[in-house]
């Protein structure tokens, strides 16, 4: 069984540049995929950031249920981490995030004032795993479409400062991911959510994992899946369900069946389904 690993060259390069730029920023905005908040949190980022103020944007929250969102907000609060639910597409929650970033960066200008210097724009970097919606959020924070944002991982390839002469300067950065993914369950979740390149996995295996995961964390959604894919009740595993669907509708090709299911989920056609719940929920 081959493990899921994905570490394209542009990411290795981006990490070096990002760590350099981190010295120059006032505030770090880490963007998480709201469907899989823990699997999409970069394990080394906190260490790189050091004492810099950091806030979390829990993005794509339109893709999860209201109850699960509340549970995540409570959980992060318990950890003492400020978290801001956002929707990069509609812009929902972005004003709160902007205010929080400005508030966290405020001390910069207080210090400058004491030294008789003029205030400058607060510098914030938007970081996170690939395809979690960093560029979409950045465009929303700025109020216009400045950087490219599209539905596949690896769209942003270069770090780019966007200065509009206002109170906030923003640095867009390519999605980053650790060189190895030791937690393969998390790697499967990243694959389901299209947060790593599709060359790194077999869609049929990832789709089968998805079906098992939905059954484990969102059992109420099983009826929706059965209806949509014509399954009878009691198919014991995601793999068998996928095989059955492949034979019935895809000329025995589980890869095509798997792709269909993953696309349906990513487009929200299966409903709002978080795939990770807070550890104690
Ligand atoms: N449903 C939903 N989709 C979103 C949201 N925010 C962004 N997207 C979509 O997610 C996809 C990825 O968005 P990008 O802004 O390119 O993500 P990124 O993190 O910059 O990706 P890379 O540059 O590849 O690392 C796009 O199709 C966006 O429209 C959101 O809140 N909800
Ligand atoms: Mg981007």
PDB file of C-alpha atoms and ligand atoms in Angstrom:
ATOM      1  CA  UNK A   1       0.000   0.000   0.000  1.00  0.00           C
ATOM      2  CA  UNK A   2       1.584   3.242  -1.107  1.00  0.00           C
ATOM      3  CA  UNK A   3       1.327   6.111   1.312  1.00  0.00           C
ATOM      4  CA  UNK A   4       0.101   9.559   0.306  1.00  0.00           C
ATOM      5  CA  UNK A   5       2.991  12.015   0.046  1.00  0.00           C
ATOM      6  CA  UNK A   6       3.005  15.306  -1.869  1.00  0.00           C
ATOM      7  CA  UNK A   7       5.795  17.820  -1.785  1.00  0.00           C
ATOM      8  CA  UNK A   8       6.263  19.601  -5.119  1.00  0.00           C
ATOM      9  CA  UNK A   9       9.350  21.732  -5.672  1.00  0.00           C
ATOM     10  CA  UNK A  10       7.558  25.058  -5.562  1.00  0.00           C
ATOM     11  CA  UNK A  11       6.492  24.358  -1.988  1.00  0.00           C
ATOM     12  CA  UNK A  12      10.014  23.609  -0.766  1.00  0.00           C
ATOM     13  CA  UNK A  13      11.136  26.877  -2.310  1.00  0.00           C
ATOM     14  CA  UNK A  14       8.196  28.822  -0.934  1.00  0.00           C
ATOM     15  CA  UNK A  15       8.882  27.665   2.621  1.00  0.00           C
ATOM     16  CA  UNK A  16      12.355  29.213   2.587  1.00  0.00           C
ATOM     17  CA  UNK A  17      11.030  32.499   1.252  1.00  0.00           C
ATOM     18  CA  UNK A  18       8.105  32.490   3.624  1.00  0.00           C
ATOM     19  CA  UNK A  19      10.337  32.051   6.653  1.00  0.00           C
ATOM     20  CA  UNK A  20      12.373  35.044   5.528  1.00  0.00           C
ATOM     21  CA  UNK A  21       9.280  37.195   5.046  1.00  0.00           C
ATOM     22  CA  UNK A  22       7.887  36.173   8.423  1.00  0.00           C
ATOM     23  CA  UNK A  23      10.545  38.398  10.006  1.00  0.00           C
ATOM     24  CA  UNK A  24       8.942  41.426   8.368  1.00  0.00           C
ATOM     25  CA  UNK A  25       5.293  40.872   9.159  1.00  0.00           C
ATOM     26  CA  UNK A  26       3.345  42.141  12.149  1.00  0.00           C
ATOM     27  CA  UNK A  27       0.521  39.611  12.115  1.00  0.00           C
ATOM     28  CA  UNK A  28       0.132  36.048  10.825  1.00  0.00           C
ATOM     29  CA  UNK A  29      -3.218  34.795   9.561  1.00  0.00           C
ATOM     30  CA  UNK A  30      -3.218  31.020   9.343  1.00  0.00           C
ATOM     31  CA  UNK A  31      -6.058  29.718   7.180  1.00  0.00           C
ATOM     32  CA  UNK A  32      -7.535  26.311   7.993  1.00  0.00           C
ATOM     33  CA  UNK A  33      -9.932  24.193   5.950  1.00  0.00           C
ATOM     34  CA  UNK A  34     -13.063  24.280   8.128  1.00  0.00           C
ATOM     35  CA  UNK A  35     -13.985  20.731   7.088  1.00  0.00           C
ATOM     36  CA  UNK A  36     -10.721  19.383   8.556  1.00  0.00           C
ATOM     37  CA  UNK A  37      -9.312  22.008  10.934  1.00  0.00           C
ATOM     38  CA  UNK A  38      -6.665  19.861  12.599  1.00  0.00           C
ATOM     39  CA  UNK A  39      -5.513  17.993   9.509  1.00  0.00           C
ATOM     40  CA  UNK A  40      -4.988  21.330   7.733  1.00  0.00           C
ATOM     41  CA  UNK A  41      -2.992  22.998  10.501  1.00  0.00           C
ATOM     42  CA  UNK A  42       0.702  23.285   9.718  1.00  0.00           C
ATOM     43  CA  UNK A  43       2.676  21.542  12.471  1.00  0.00           C
ATOM     44  CA  UNK A  44       5.783  23.738  12.235  1.00  0.00           C
ATOM     45  CA  UNK A  45       4.278  27.141  11.658  1.00  0.00           C
ATOM     46  CA  UNK A  46       3.993  28.113  15.335  1.00  0.00           C
ATOM     47  CA  UNK A  47       7.691  27.468  15.770  1.00  0.00           C
ATOM     48  CA  UNK A  48       8.583  29.646  12.768  1.00  0.00           C
ATOM     49  CA  UNK A  49       6.306  32.435  13.954  1.00  0.00           C
ATOM     50  CA  UNK A  50       7.701  32.607  17.486  1.00  0.00           C
ATOM     51  CA  UNK A  51       6.126  35.432  19.473  1.00  0.00           C
ATOM     52  CA  UNK A  52       4.370  37.140  16.546  1.00  0.00           C
ATOM     53  CA  UNK A  53       0.646  37.621  16.955  1.00  0.00           C
ATOM     54  CA  UNK A  54      -1.263  34.975  15.028  1.00  0.00           C
ATOM     55  CA  UNK A  55      -4.894  34.346  14.334  1.00  0.00           C
ATOM     56  CA  UNK A  56      -6.720  31.465  12.778  1.00  0.00           C
ATOM     57  CA  UNK A  57      -9.240  31.804   9.984  1.00  0.00           C
ATOM     58  CA  UNK A  58     -11.507  28.779   9.892  1.00  0.00           C
ATOM     59  CA  UNK A  59     -12.409  29.011   6.224  1.00  0.00           C
ATOM     60  CA  UNK A  60     -15.004  27.208   4.086  1.00  0.00           C
ATOM     61  CA  UNK A  61     -17.370  27.117   7.033  1.00  0.00           C
ATOM     62  CA  UNK A  62     -20.259  27.095   4.549  1.00  0.00           C
ATOM     63  CA  UNK A  63     -19.191  23.460   4.001  1.00  0.00           C
ATOM     64  CA  UNK A  64     -19.838  22.372   7.587  1.00  0.00           C
ATOM     65  CA  UNK A  65     -22.917  22.264   9.783  1.00  0.00           C
ATOM     66  CA  UNK A  66     -23.712  25.039  12.285  1.00  0.00           C
ATOM     67  CA  UNK A  67     -23.440  22.667  15.240  1.00  0.00           C
ATOM     68  CA  UNK A  68     -20.006  21.438  14.215  1.00  0.00           C
ATOM     69  CA  UNK A  69     -18.835  25.006  13.650  1.00  0.00           C
ATOM     70  CA  UNK A  70     -19.896  25.949  17.165  1.00  0.00           C
ATOM     71  CA  UNK A  71     -18.101  22.914  18.574  1.00  0.00           C
ATOM     72  CA  UNK A  72     -14.888  23.952  16.802  1.00  0.00           C
ATOM     73  CA  UNK A  73     -15.191  27.552  17.982  1.00  0.00           C
ATOM     74  CA  UNK A  74     -15.609  26.357  21.574  1.00  0.00           C
ATOM     75  CA  UNK A  75     -12.706  23.970  21.232  1.00  0.00           C
ATOM     76  CA  UNK A  76     -10.290  26.595  19.902  1.00  0.00           C
ATOM     77  CA  UNK A  77     -11.470  29.013  22.581  1.00  0.00           C
ATOM     78  CA  UNK A  78     -10.615  26.408  25.216  1.00  0.00           C
ATOM     79  CA  UNK A  79      -7.112  26.224  23.763  1.00  0.00           C
ATOM     80  CA  UNK A  80      -6.877  30.013  24.059  1.00  0.00           C
ATOM     81  CA  UNK A  81      -6.600  30.473  20.290  1.00  0.00           C
ATOM     82  CA  UNK A  82      -8.638  33.205  18.621  1.00  0.00           C
ATOM     83  CA  UNK A  83     -10.482  31.700  15.659  1.00  0.00           C
ATOM     84  CA  UNK A  84     -12.498  33.518  13.004  1.00  0.00           C
ATOM     85  CA  UNK A  85     -15.014  31.624  10.861  1.00  0.00           C
ATOM     86  CA  UNK A  86     -14.803  32.875   7.270  1.00  0.00           C
ATOM     87  CA  UNK A  87     -16.090  32.204   3.775  1.00  0.00           C
ATOM     88  CA  UNK A  88     -13.587  33.226   1.157  1.00  0.00           C
ATOM     89  CA  UNK A  89     -16.117  32.971  -1.638  1.00  0.00           C
ATOM     90  CA  UNK A  90     -18.951  35.050  -0.207  1.00  0.00           C
ATOM     91  CA  UNK A  91     -16.790  37.215   2.036  1.00  0.00           C
ATOM     92  CA  UNK A  92     -18.786  36.315   5.135  1.00  0.00           C
ATOM     93  CA  UNK A  93     -16.770  36.829   8.346  1.00  0.00           C
ATOM     94  CA  UNK A  94     -13.992  38.723   6.572  1.00  0.00           C
ATOM     95  CA  UNK A  95     -14.694  42.054   8.256  1.00  0.00           C
ATOM     96  CA  UNK A  96     -14.211  40.504  11.671  1.00  0.00           C
ATOM     97  CA  UNK A  97     -10.961  38.962  10.522  1.00  0.00           C
ATOM     98  CA  UNK A  98      -9.712  42.284   9.150  1.00  0.00           C
ATOM     99  CA  UNK A  99     -10.597  44.091  12.401  1.00  0.00           C
ATOM    100  CA  UNK A 100      -8.848  41.428  14.448  1.00  0.00           C
ATOM    101  CA  UNK A 101      -5.692  41.665  12.328  1.00  0.00           C
ATOM    102  CA  UNK A 102      -5.631  45.457  12.640  1.00  0.00           C
ATOM    103  CA  UNK A 103      -6.204  45.213  16.379  1.00  0.00           C
ATOM    104  CA  UNK A 104      -3.354  42.719  16.800  1.00  0.00           C
ATOM    105  CA  UNK A 105      -1.022  44.917  14.766  1.00  0.00           C
ATOM    106  CA  UNK A 106      -1.948  48.120  16.579  1.00  0.00           C
ATOM    107  CA  UNK A 107       1.033  48.058  18.936  1.00  0.00           C
ATOM    108  CA  UNK A 108       3.346  48.586  15.944  1.00  0.00           C
ATOM    109  CA  UNK A 109       2.027  52.090  15.408  1.00  0.00           C
ATOM    110  CA  UNK A 110       1.835  52.817  19.113  1.00  0.00           C
ATOM    111  CA  UNK A 111       5.587  52.165  19.321  1.00  0.00           C
ATOM    112  CA  UNK A 112       6.230  54.244  16.216  1.00  0.00           C
ATOM    113  CA  UNK A 113       4.264  57.139  17.648  1.00  0.00           C
ATOM    114  CA  UNK A 114       6.324  57.065  20.845  1.00  0.00           C
ATOM    115  CA  UNK A 115       9.429  57.365  18.714  1.00  0.00           C
ATOM    116  CA  UNK A 116       7.957  60.253  16.735  1.00  0.00           C
ATOM    117  CA  UNK A 117       7.472  58.183  13.581  1.00  0.00           C
ATOM    118  CA  UNK A 118       4.472  58.321  11.282  1.00  0.00           C
ATOM    119  CA  UNK A 119       2.081  55.355  11.344  1.00  0.00           C
ATOM    120  CA  UNK A 120       2.416  52.746   8.596  1.00  0.00           C
ATOM    121  CA  UNK A 121       0.170  50.008   7.235  1.00  0.00           C
ATOM    122  CA  UNK A 122      -0.019  46.833   9.319  1.00  0.00           C
ATOM    123  CA  UNK A 123       1.655  43.927   7.508  1.00  0.00           C
ATOM    124  CA  UNK A 124      -0.120  40.605   7.605  1.00  0.00           C
ATOM    125  CA  UNK A 125       0.748  37.343   5.889  1.00  0.00           C
ATOM    126  CA  UNK A 126      -1.886  34.813   4.853  1.00  0.00           C
ATOM    127  CA  UNK A 127      -0.506  31.279   5.223  1.00  0.00           C
ATOM    128  CA  UNK A 128      -1.811  27.742   5.206  1.00  0.00           C
ATOM    129  CA  UNK A 129      -2.103  24.441   3.392  1.00  0.00           C
ATOM    130  CA  UNK A 130      -2.772  24.403  -0.366  1.00  0.00           C
ATOM    131  CA  UNK A 131      -6.259  25.215  -1.639  1.00  0.00           C
ATOM    132  CA  UNK A 132      -7.725  26.176   1.744  1.00  0.00           C
ATOM    133  CA  UNK A 133      -8.799  29.562   0.332  1.00  0.00           C
ATOM    134  CA  UNK A 134      -5.913  31.897   1.227  1.00  0.00           C
ATOM    135  CA  UNK A 135      -6.018  33.888  -1.997  1.00  0.00           C
ATOM    136  CA  UNK A 136      -9.803  34.091  -1.989  1.00  0.00           C
ATOM    137  CA  UNK A 137      -9.675  35.478   1.551  1.00  0.00           C
ATOM    138  CA  UNK A 138      -6.945  37.929   0.642  1.00  0.00           C
ATOM    139  CA  UNK A 139      -9.042  39.257  -2.223  1.00  0.00           C
ATOM    140  CA  UNK A 140     -11.962  39.625   0.153  1.00  0.00           C
ATOM    141  CA  UNK A 141      -9.823  41.363   2.769  1.00  0.00           C
ATOM    142  CA  UNK A 142      -8.759  43.857   0.145  1.00  0.00           C
ATOM    143  CA  UNK A 143     -12.232  44.213  -1.299  1.00  0.00           C
ATOM    144  CA  UNK A 144     -11.207  43.412  -4.842  1.00  0.00           C
ATOM    145  CA  UNK A 145      -9.830  40.544  -6.868  1.00  0.00           C
ATOM    146  CA  UNK A 146      -6.072  41.054  -6.970  1.00  0.00           C
ATOM    147  CA  UNK A 147      -4.590  37.544  -6.830  1.00  0.00           C
ATOM    148  CA  UNK A 148      -5.567  34.357  -8.621  1.00  0.00           C
ATOM    149  CA  UNK A 149      -7.787  31.934  -6.762  1.00  0.00           C
ATOM    150  CA  UNK A 150      -9.038  28.656  -8.242  1.00  0.00           C
ATOM    151  CA  UNK A 151     -10.350  25.240  -7.275  1.00  0.00           C
ATOM    152  CA  UNK A 152      -7.107  23.243  -7.300  1.00  0.00           C
ATOM    153  CA  UNK A 153      -4.093  23.065  -4.982  1.00  0.00           C
ATOM    154  CA  UNK A 154      -0.923  24.868  -6.048  1.00  0.00           C
ATOM    155  CA  UNK A 155      -2.458  27.920  -7.728  1.00  0.00           C
ATOM    156  CA  UNK A 156      -0.322  30.508  -5.933  1.00  0.00           C
ATOM    157  CA  UNK A 157       3.341  29.854  -6.754  1.00  0.00           C
ATOM    158  CA  UNK A 158       5.065  32.984  -5.488  1.00  0.00           C
ATOM    159  CA  UNK A 159       4.923  35.152  -2.426  1.00  0.00           C
ATOM    160  CA  UNK A 160       3.335  38.433  -3.302  1.00  0.00           C
ATOM    161  CA  UNK A 161       2.824  41.601  -1.301  1.00  0.00           C
ATOM    162  CA  UNK A 162      -0.326  43.463  -2.082  1.00  0.00           C
ATOM    163  CA  UNK A 163      -0.218  47.047  -0.949  1.00  0.00           C
ATOM    164  CA  UNK A 164      -3.156  49.260  -1.600  1.00  0.00           C
ATOM    165  CA  UNK A 165      -1.877  52.189   0.387  1.00  0.00           C
ATOM    166  CA  UNK A 166      -4.464  51.587   3.090  1.00  0.00           C
ATOM    167  CA  UNK A 167      -4.125  50.461   6.656  1.00  0.00           C
ATOM    168  CA  UNK A 168      -3.338  46.833   5.823  1.00  0.00           C
ATOM    169  CA  UNK A 169      -0.617  45.336   3.597  1.00  0.00           C
ATOM    170  CA  UNK A 170      -1.153  41.679   2.809  1.00  0.00           C
ATOM    171  CA  UNK A 171       1.252  38.969   1.722  1.00  0.00           C
ATOM    172  CA  UNK A 172      -0.238  36.098  -0.261  1.00  0.00           C
ATOM    173  CA  UNK A 173       1.770  32.892  -0.066  1.00  0.00           C
ATOM    174  CA  UNK A 174       1.738  29.527  -1.815  1.00  0.00           C
ATOM    175  CA  UNK A 175       0.074  26.706   0.088  1.00  0.00           C
ATOM    176  CA  UNK A 176       2.613  24.903   2.240  1.00  0.00           C
ATOM    177  CA  UNK A 177       2.654  21.386   3.601  1.00  0.00           C
ATOM    178  CA  UNK A 178       5.267  19.353   5.532  1.00  0.00           C
ATOM    179  CA  UNK A 179       7.720  17.310   3.401  1.00  0.00           C
ATOM    180  CA  UNK A 180       6.319  14.074   4.829  1.00  0.00           C
ATOM    181  CA  UNK A 181       2.829  13.334   6.050  1.00  0.00           C
ATOM    182  CA  UNK A 182       3.366  10.914   8.927  1.00  0.00           C
ATOM    183  CA  UNK A 183      -0.333  10.920   9.834  1.00  0.00           C
ATOM    184  CA  UNK A 184      -1.862   9.076   6.896  1.00  0.00           C
ATOM    185  CA  UNK A 185      -5.410   9.502   8.170  1.00  0.00           C
ATOM    186  CA  UNK A 186      -4.880  13.249   7.994  1.00  0.00           C
ATOM    187  CA  UNK A 187      -3.337  12.813   4.524  1.00  0.00           C
ATOM    188  CA  UNK A 188      -6.505  11.057   3.329  1.00  0.00           C
ATOM    189  CA  UNK A 189      -8.625  13.893   4.717  1.00  0.00           C
ATOM    190  CA  UNK A 190      -6.458  16.424   2.873  1.00  0.00           C
ATOM    191  CA  UNK A 191      -6.897  14.432  -0.328  1.00  0.00           C
ATOM    192  CA  UNK A 192     -10.681  14.289   0.096  1.00  0.00           C
ATOM    193  CA  UNK A 193     -10.797  18.066   0.480  1.00  0.00           C
ATOM    194  CA  UNK A 194      -8.595  18.629  -2.578  1.00  0.00           C
ATOM    195  CA  UNK A 195      -5.912  20.217  -0.410  1.00  0.00           C
ATOM    196  CA  UNK A 196      -3.078  18.182  -1.963  1.00  0.00           C
ATOM    197  CA  UNK A 197      -2.288  17.423  -5.601  1.00  0.00           C
ATOM    198  CA  UNK A 198      -4.343  14.661  -7.186  1.00  0.00           C
ATOM    199  CA  UNK A 199      -1.249  12.959  -8.584  1.00  0.00           C
ATOM    200  CA  UNK A 200      -0.472  11.927  -5.001  1.00  0.00           C
ATOM    201  CA  UNK A 201      -3.365   9.517  -4.500  1.00  0.00           C
ATOM    202  CA  UNK A 202      -5.802   7.078  -6.054  1.00  0.00           C
ATOM    203  CA  UNK A 203      -9.285   8.623  -6.108  1.00  0.00           C
ATOM    204  CA  UNK A 204     -11.026   5.303  -5.494  1.00  0.00           C
ATOM    205  CA  UNK A 205      -9.117   4.708  -2.274  1.00  0.00           C
ATOM    206  CA  UNK A 206      -9.671   8.243  -1.078  1.00  0.00           C
ATOM    207  CA  UNK A 207     -13.392   8.048  -1.928  1.00  0.00           C
ATOM    208  CA  UNK A 208     -13.711   4.770  -0.015  1.00  0.00           C
ATOM    209  CA  UNK A 209     -12.033   6.417   2.975  1.00  0.00           C
ATOM    210  CA  UNK A 210     -14.437   9.337   2.630  1.00  0.00           C
ATOM    211  CA  UNK A 211     -17.453   7.022   2.827  1.00  0.00           C
ATOM    212  CA  UNK A 212     -16.077   5.356   5.958  1.00  0.00           C
ATOM    213  CA  UNK A 213     -15.297   8.727   7.518  1.00  0.00           C
ATOM    214  CA  UNK A 214     -18.783  10.106   6.867  1.00  0.00           C
ATOM    215  CA  UNK A 215     -20.244   7.018   8.479  1.00  0.00           C
ATOM    216  CA  UNK A 216     -18.002   7.535  11.514  1.00  0.00           C
ATOM    217  CA  UNK A 217     -18.425  11.286  12.091  1.00  0.00           C
ATOM    218  CA  UNK A 218     -21.684  12.222  10.310  1.00  0.00           C
ATOM    219  CA  UNK A 219     -23.870   9.103  10.558  1.00  0.00           C
ATOM    220  CA  UNK A 220     -26.995  11.166   9.856  1.00  0.00           C
ATOM    221  CA  UNK A 221     -25.722  11.787   6.312  1.00  0.00           C
ATOM    222  CA  UNK A 222     -25.798   8.139   5.339  1.00  0.00           C
ATOM    223  CA  UNK A 223     -29.362   8.445   4.045  1.00  0.00           C
ATOM    224  CA  UNK A 224     -28.295  11.222   1.655  1.00  0.00           C
ATOM    225  CA  UNK A 225     -25.505   9.059   0.270  1.00  0.00           C
ATOM    226  CA  UNK A 226     -27.768   6.032  -0.120  1.00  0.00           C
ATOM    227  CA  UNK A 227     -30.351   8.057  -1.975  1.00  0.00           C
ATOM    228  CA  UNK A 228     -27.883   9.797  -4.256  1.00  0.00           C
ATOM    229  CA  UNK A 229     -25.905   6.708  -5.208  1.00  0.00           C
ATOM    230  CA  UNK A 230     -28.701   4.165  -5.075  1.00  0.00           C
ATOM    231  CA  UNK A 231     -27.226   2.053  -2.297  1.00  0.00           C
ATOM    232  CA  UNK A 232     -29.328  -0.245  -0.201  1.00  0.00           C
ATOM    233  CA  UNK A 233     -28.760  -0.169   3.548  1.00  0.00           C
ATOM    234  CA  UNK A 234     -26.136  -2.265   5.236  1.00  0.00           C
ATOM    235  CA  UNK A 235     -23.199  -2.201   2.835  1.00  0.00           C
ATOM    236  CA  UNK A 236     -20.414  -2.959   5.291  1.00  0.00           C
ATOM    237  CA  UNK A 237     -17.564  -0.745   4.041  1.00  0.00           C
ATOM    238  CA  UNK A 238     -16.795   2.258   1.874  1.00  0.00           C
ATOM    239  CA  UNK A 239     -14.688   0.083  -0.394  1.00  0.00           C
ATOM    240  CA  UNK A 240     -17.537  -2.341  -1.016  1.00  0.00           C
ATOM    241  CA  UNK A 241     -20.024   0.476  -1.561  1.00  0.00           C
ATOM    242  CA  UNK A 242     -17.696   2.044  -4.112  1.00  0.00           C
ATOM    243  CA  UNK A 243     -17.184  -1.263  -5.909  1.00  0.00           C
ATOM    244  CA  UNK A 244     -20.931  -1.811  -6.040  1.00  0.00           C
ATOM    245  CA  UNK A 245     -21.494   1.668  -7.504  1.00  0.00           C
ATOM    246  CA  UNK A 246     -18.698   1.162 -10.034  1.00  0.00           C
ATOM    247  CA  UNK A 247     -20.266  -2.047 -11.296  1.00  0.00           C
ATOM    248  CA  UNK A 248     -23.753  -0.612 -11.485  1.00  0.00           C
ATOM    249  CA  UNK A 249     -22.951   2.760 -13.079  1.00  0.00           C
ATOM    250  CA  UNK A 250     -19.341   3.029 -14.213  1.00  0.00           C
ATOM    251  CA  UNK A 251     -18.642  -0.129 -16.220  1.00  0.00           C
ATOM    252  CA  UNK A 252     -16.786  -1.608 -13.283  1.00  0.00           C
ATOM    253  CA  UNK A 253     -14.369   1.336 -13.055  1.00  0.00           C
ATOM    254  CA  UNK A 254     -13.942   2.248  -9.371  1.00  0.00           C
ATOM    255  CA  UNK A 255     -11.665   5.170 -10.238  1.00  0.00           C
ATOM    256  CA  UNK A 256     -14.453   6.978 -12.086  1.00  0.00           C
ATOM    257  CA  UNK A 257     -16.946   6.198  -9.337  1.00  0.00           C
ATOM    258  CA  UNK A 258     -14.462   7.520  -6.776  1.00  0.00           C
ATOM    259  CA  UNK A 259     -13.876  10.712  -8.710  1.00  0.00           C
ATOM    260  CA  UNK A 260     -17.600  11.322  -8.951  1.00  0.00           C
ATOM    261  CA  UNK A 261     -18.098  10.991  -5.205  1.00  0.00           C
ATOM    262  CA  UNK A 262     -15.145  13.249  -4.399  1.00  0.00           C
ATOM    263  CA  UNK A 263     -16.353  15.897  -6.851  1.00  0.00           C
ATOM    264  CA  UNK A 264     -19.854  15.759  -5.414  1.00  0.00           C
ATOM    265  CA  UNK A 265     -18.517  16.280  -1.901  1.00  0.00           C
ATOM    266  CA  UNK A 266     -16.157  19.089  -2.894  1.00  0.00           C
ATOM    267  CA  UNK A 267     -18.970  20.923  -4.667  1.00  0.00           C
ATOM    268  CA  UNK A 268     -21.156  20.655  -1.571  1.00  0.00           C
ATOM    269  CA  UNK A 269     -23.700  18.412  -3.321  1.00  0.00           C
ATOM    270  CA  UNK A 270     -23.704  15.977  -0.399  1.00  0.00           C
ATOM    271  CA  UNK A 271     -24.549  18.698   2.116  1.00  0.00           C
ATOM    272  CA  UNK A 272     -22.503  20.503   4.733  1.00  0.00           C
ATOM    273  CA  UNK A 273     -20.307  17.800   6.214  1.00  0.00           C
ATOM    274  CA  UNK A 274     -17.359  18.399   8.503  1.00  0.00           C
ATOM    275  CA  UNK A 275     -14.952  15.473   8.291  1.00  0.00           C
ATOM    276  CA  UNK A 276     -13.192  16.185  11.572  1.00  0.00           C
ATOM    277  CA  UNK A 277     -14.785  16.987  14.891  1.00  0.00           C
ATOM    278  CA  UNK A 278     -13.010  18.479  17.912  1.00  0.00           C
ATOM    279  CA  UNK A 279     -11.037  15.769  19.759  1.00  0.00           C
ATOM    280  CA  UNK A 280     -13.357  15.664  22.779  1.00  0.00           C
ATOM    281  CA  UNK A 281     -16.678  15.918  20.900  1.00  0.00           C
TER     282      UNK A 281
HETATM  283  N1  LIG B   1     -17.074  26.599  -0.426  1.00  0.00           N
HETATM  284  C1  LIG B   1     -16.077  27.471  -0.254  1.00  0.00           C
HETATM  285  N2  LIG B   1     -15.102  27.566  -1.150  1.00  0.00           N
HETATM  286  C2  LIG B   1     -14.118  28.471  -0.933  1.00  0.00           C
HETATM  287  C3  LIG B   1     -14.082  29.295   0.208  1.00  0.00           C
HETATM  288  N3  LIG B   1     -12.959  30.063   0.146  1.00  0.00           N
HETATM  289  C4  LIG B   1     -12.348  29.735  -1.003  1.00  0.00           C
HETATM  290  N4  LIG B   1     -13.034  28.775  -1.661  1.00  0.00           N
HETATM  291  C5  LIG B   1     -12.690  28.130  -2.921  1.00  0.00           C
HETATM  292  O1  LIG B   1     -11.566  27.290  -2.680  1.00  0.00           O
HETATM  293  C6  LIG B   1     -10.766  27.198  -3.857  1.00  0.00           C
HETATM  294  C7  LIG B   1      -9.334  27.524  -3.518  1.00  0.00           C
HETATM  295  O2  LIG B   1      -9.220  28.891  -3.277  1.00  0.00           O
HETATM  296  P1  LIG B   1      -7.818  29.658  -3.356  1.00  0.00           P
HETATM  297  O3  LIG B   1      -8.075  31.029  -2.862  1.00  0.00           O
HETATM  298  O4  LIG B   1      -7.187  29.494  -4.686  1.00  0.00           O
HETATM  299  O5  LIG B   1      -6.996  28.820  -2.270  1.00  0.00           O
HETATM  300  P2  LIG B   1      -5.445  28.996  -1.868  1.00  0.00           P
HETATM  301  O6  LIG B   1      -5.357  28.606  -0.431  1.00  0.00           O
HETATM  302  O7  LIG B   1      -4.961  30.346  -2.228  1.00  0.00           O
HETATM  303  O8  LIG B   1      -4.769  27.871  -2.770  1.00  0.00           O
HETATM  304  P3  LIG B   1      -3.214  27.743  -3.241  1.00  0.00           P
HETATM  305  O9  LIG B   1      -2.776  29.066  -3.735  1.00  0.00           O
HETATM  306  O10 LIG B   1      -3.301  26.726  -4.313  1.00  0.00           O
HETATM  307  O11 LIG B   1      -2.483  27.255  -2.047  1.00  0.00           O
HETATM  308  C8  LIG B   1     -11.404  28.153  -4.866  1.00  0.00           C
HETATM  309  O12 LIG B   1     -12.231  27.400  -5.716  1.00  0.00           O
HETATM  310  C9  LIG B   1     -12.215  29.081  -3.992  1.00  0.00           C
HETATM  311  O13 LIG B   1     -13.320  29.654  -4.678  1.00  0.00           O
HETATM  312  C10 LIG B   1     -15.142  29.155   1.155  1.00  0.00           C
HETATM  313  O14 LIG B   1     -15.190  29.806   2.203  1.00  0.00           O
HETATM  314  N5  LIG B   1     -16.106  28.224   0.871  1.00  0.00           N
HETATM  315 MG1  LIG B   2      -3.466  30.929  -3.438  1.00  0.00          MG
END
